[in-house]
Amino acid sequence: MTTRIVAVGAVLTDGEGRVLLIQRRNPPQAGKWTVPGGKVEPGESIEAAVAREMLEETGFHVEVGELLWTVDIPGPDDVVFEVHDFAARIVSGTLCAGDDAVDAGWFTAEDLTELPVTRGLLKHLRKHGVLG
């Protein structure tokens, strides 16, 4: 039987054509770059999870915006991660990788062609107009 785990992510841009990504510390896809995010905790709203994960992984307090996309990502042992990625805007804080993030930074579309990114990330960023 498949186990579904609800997770979230946040898509932040800086107004200069760059998107904020973190490098994952833990499986699945450890070492790959992706948008900050993680699992929704029991009793937590999806929007609250986005704000918490952003603070934990990037040091930024954010305002959560609209849902951009939802994707199912197969995991090990018959697990499927149901990931809801939202637009977000930085309210305060200083960029500092933490929790599941080994590193964090701002990247252009050109930069992303040189990085090992998570499966499907570039497609979704382009499809939803985040990258040109």
mmCIF file of C-alpha atoms in Angstrom:
data_model
loop_
_atom_site.group_PDB
_atom_site.id
_atom_site.type_symbol
_atom_site.label_atom_id
_atom_site.label_comp_id
_atom_site.label_asym_id
_atom_site.label_seq_id
_atom_site.Cartn_x
_atom_site.Cartn_y
_atom_site.Cartn_z
ATOM 1 C CA MET A 1 0.000 0.000 0.000
ATOM 2 C CA THR A 2 1.315 3.438 -0.952
ATOM 3 C CA THR A 3 2.013 5.926 1.831
ATOM 4 C CA ARG A 4 1.483 9.590 0.889
ATOM 5 C CA ILE A 5 3.503 12.240 2.686
ATOM 6 C CA VAL A 6 2.398 15.862 2.262
ATOM 7 C CA ALA A 7 5.258 18.295 1.784
ATOM 8 C CA VAL A 8 5.681 21.921 0.745
ATOM 9 C CA GLY A 9 8.157 24.174 -0.981
ATOM 10 C CA ALA A 10 8.607 27.900 -1.506
ATOM 11 C CA VAL A 11 9.630 29.656 -4.703
ATOM 12 C CA LEU A 12 11.344 32.990 -4.061
ATOM 13 C CA THR A 13 12.791 35.324 -6.657
ATOM 14 C CA ASP A 14 14.867 38.437 -6.077
ATOM 15 C CA GLY A 15 13.663 40.767 -8.830
ATOM 16 C CA GLU A 16 16.962 40.304 -10.693
ATOM 17 C CA GLY A 17 15.995 37.080 -12.455
ATOM 18 C CA ARG A 18 17.354 34.796 -9.741
ATOM 19 C CA VAL A 19 15.604 32.091 -7.726
ATOM 20 C CA LEU A 20 16.521 30.929 -4.216
ATOM 21 C CA LEU A 21 17.600 27.281 -3.969
ATOM 22 C CA ILE A 22 18.981 25.070 -1.226
ATOM 23 C CA GLN A 23 21.264 22.067 -1.563
ATOM 24 C CA ARG A 24 19.656 19.046 0.126
ATOM 25 C CA ARG A 25 21.526 17.383 2.994
ATOM 26 C CA ASN A 26 19.278 14.304 3.339
ATOM 27 C CA PRO A 27 17.566 11.767 1.066
ATOM 28 C CA PRO A 28 15.643 11.782 -1.110
ATOM 29 C CA GLN A 29 17.946 13.437 -3.641
ATOM 30 C CA ALA A 30 20.668 14.421 -1.147
ATOM 31 C CA GLY A 31 23.217 16.779 -2.711
ATOM 32 C CA LYS A 32 20.776 18.101 -5.305
ATOM 33 C CA TRP A 33 19.604 21.713 -5.453
ATOM 34 C CA THR A 34 15.900 22.532 -5.106
ATOM 35 C CA VAL A 35 13.474 25.066 -3.670
ATOM 36 C CA PRO A 36 13.424 25.185 0.145
ATOM 37 C CA GLY A 37 10.763 23.054 1.780
ATOM 38 C CA GLY A 38 9.887 19.903 3.661
ATOM 39 C CA LYS A 39 7.205 17.777 5.282
ATOM 40 C CA VAL A 40 4.034 19.180 6.804
ATOM 41 C CA GLU A 41 3.904 18.329 10.515
ATOM 42 C CA PRO A 42 0.752 16.822 12.114
ATOM 43 C CA GLY A 43 -1.802 19.544 12.882
ATOM 44 C CA GLU A 44 0.094 22.142 10.816
ATOM 45 C CA SER A 45 -1.489 24.000 7.900
ATOM 46 C CA ILE A 46 0.261 23.872 4.550
ATOM 47 C CA GLU A 47 0.914 27.631 4.662
ATOM 48 C CA ALA A 48 2.392 27.410 8.179
ATOM 49 C CA ALA A 49 4.649 24.585 6.997
ATOM 50 C CA VAL A 50 5.954 26.765 4.150
ATOM 51 C CA ALA A 51 6.794 29.596 6.568
ATOM 52 C CA ARG A 52 8.444 27.218 9.081
ATOM 53 C CA GLU A 53 10.516 25.401 6.465
ATOM 54 C CA MET A 54 11.706 28.694 4.953
ATOM 55 C CA LEU A 55 12.886 29.941 8.331
ATOM 56 C CA GLU A 56 14.575 26.625 9.182
ATOM 57 C CA GLU A 57 16.331 26.181 5.831
ATOM 58 C CA THR A 58 17.103 29.762 4.770
ATOM 59 C CA GLY A 59 16.798 32.107 7.766
ATOM 60 C CA PHE A 60 14.050 34.093 6.013
ATOM 61 C CA HIS A 61 10.642 34.999 7.423
ATOM 62 C CA VAL A 62 8.262 34.924 4.461
ATOM 63 C CA GLU A 63 4.765 35.831 3.412
ATOM 64 C CA VAL A 64 3.250 32.809 1.672
ATOM 65 C CA GLY A 65 1.601 33.549 -1.664
ATOM 66 C CA GLU A 66 -0.329 31.530 -4.222
ATOM 67 C CA LEU A 67 0.026 27.823 -4.911
ATOM 68 C CA LEU A 68 2.154 27.464 -8.051
ATOM 69 C CA TRP A 69 2.030 23.699 -8.588
ATOM 70 C CA THR A 70 1.571 20.323 -6.947
ATOM 71 C CA VAL A 71 3.638 17.302 -7.931
ATOM 72 C CA ASP A 72 3.892 13.695 -6.766
ATOM 73 C CA ILE A 73 7.475 12.518 -6.250
ATOM 74 C CA PRO A 74 8.035 8.774 -5.811
ATOM 75 C CA GLY A 75 10.167 7.904 -2.801
ATOM 76 C CA PRO A 76 11.603 4.682 -1.434
ATOM 77 C CA ASP A 77 9.539 1.866 0.079
ATOM 78 C CA ASP A 78 6.258 2.652 -1.710
ATOM 79 C CA VAL A 79 6.178 6.257 -0.465
ATOM 80 C CA VAL A 80 4.910 9.165 -2.556
ATOM 81 C CA PHE A 81 5.713 12.763 -1.571
ATOM 82 C CA GLU A 82 2.799 15.049 -2.486
ATOM 83 C CA VAL A 83 4.636 18.375 -2.808
ATOM 84 C CA HIS A 84 2.790 21.720 -2.915
ATOM 85 C CA ASP A 85 5.064 24.565 -4.067
ATOM 86 C CA PHE A 86 4.009 28.138 -3.288
ATOM 87 C CA ALA A 87 5.214 31.574 -4.294
ATOM 88 C CA ALA A 88 6.632 33.453 -1.306
ATOM 89 C CA ARG A 89 7.998 36.895 -0.496
ATOM 90 C CA ILE A 90 10.775 37.652 1.992
ATOM 91 C CA VAL A 91 9.627 39.786 4.926
ATOM 92 C CA SER A 92 12.840 39.722 6.978
ATOM 93 C CA GLY A 93 15.941 37.706 7.793
ATOM 94 C CA THR A 94 19.405 36.967 6.481
ATOM 95 C CA LEU A 95 20.219 34.061 4.172
ATOM 96 C CA CYS A 96 21.752 31.221 6.174
ATOM 97 C CA ALA A 97 21.505 27.542 5.207
ATOM 98 C CA GLY A 98 20.189 25.358 8.025
ATOM 99 C CA ASP A 99 18.306 22.173 8.929
ATOM 100 C CA ASP A 100 18.156 20.003 5.757
ATOM 101 C CA ALA A 101 20.064 22.617 3.710
ATOM 102 C CA VAL A 102 23.815 22.169 3.253
ATOM 103 C CA ASP A 103 24.004 25.412 1.274
ATOM 104 C CA ALA A 104 21.672 28.085 -0.070
ATOM 105 C CA GLY A 105 21.983 30.720 -2.760
ATOM 106 C CA TRP A 106 20.438 32.791 -5.528
ATOM 107 C CA PHE A 107 20.724 31.404 -9.068
ATOM 108 C CA THR A 108 19.951 32.554 -12.612
ATOM 109 C CA ALA A 109 18.448 30.292 -15.275
ATOM 110 C CA GLU A 110 21.949 29.954 -16.758
ATOM 111 C CA ASP A 111 23.396 28.952 -13.369
ATOM 112 C CA LEU A 112 20.805 26.188 -13.056
ATOM 113 C CA THR A 113 22.027 24.454 -16.209
ATOM 114 C CA GLU A 114 25.338 23.850 -14.399
ATOM 115 C CA LEU A 115 23.863 22.640 -11.071
ATOM 116 C CA PRO A 116 22.649 19.163 -10.138
ATOM 117 C CA VAL A 117 18.976 20.005 -9.497
ATOM 118 C CA THR A 118 16.104 17.784 -8.388
ATOM 119 C CA ARG A 119 14.114 15.953 -11.063
ATOM 120 C CA GLY A 120 11.567 18.150 -12.792
ATOM 121 C CA LEU A 121 12.590 21.405 -11.077
ATOM 122 C CA LEU A 122 13.688 23.275 -14.206
ATOM 123 C CA LYS A 123 10.561 22.183 -16.086
ATOM 124 C CA HIS A 124 8.271 23.524 -13.361
ATOM 125 C CA LEU A 125 10.206 26.784 -12.918
ATOM 126 C CA ARG A 126 10.055 27.459 -16.667
ATOM 127 C CA LYS A 127 6.443 26.319 -17.109
ATOM 128 C CA HIS A 128 5.251 28.686 -14.378
ATOM 129 C CA GLY A 129 7.285 31.660 -15.572
ATOM 130 C CA VAL A 130 9.763 31.693 -12.687
ATOM 131 C CA LEU A 131 12.649 31.384 -15.150
ATOM 132 C CA GLY A 132 12.764 32.649 -18.724
#
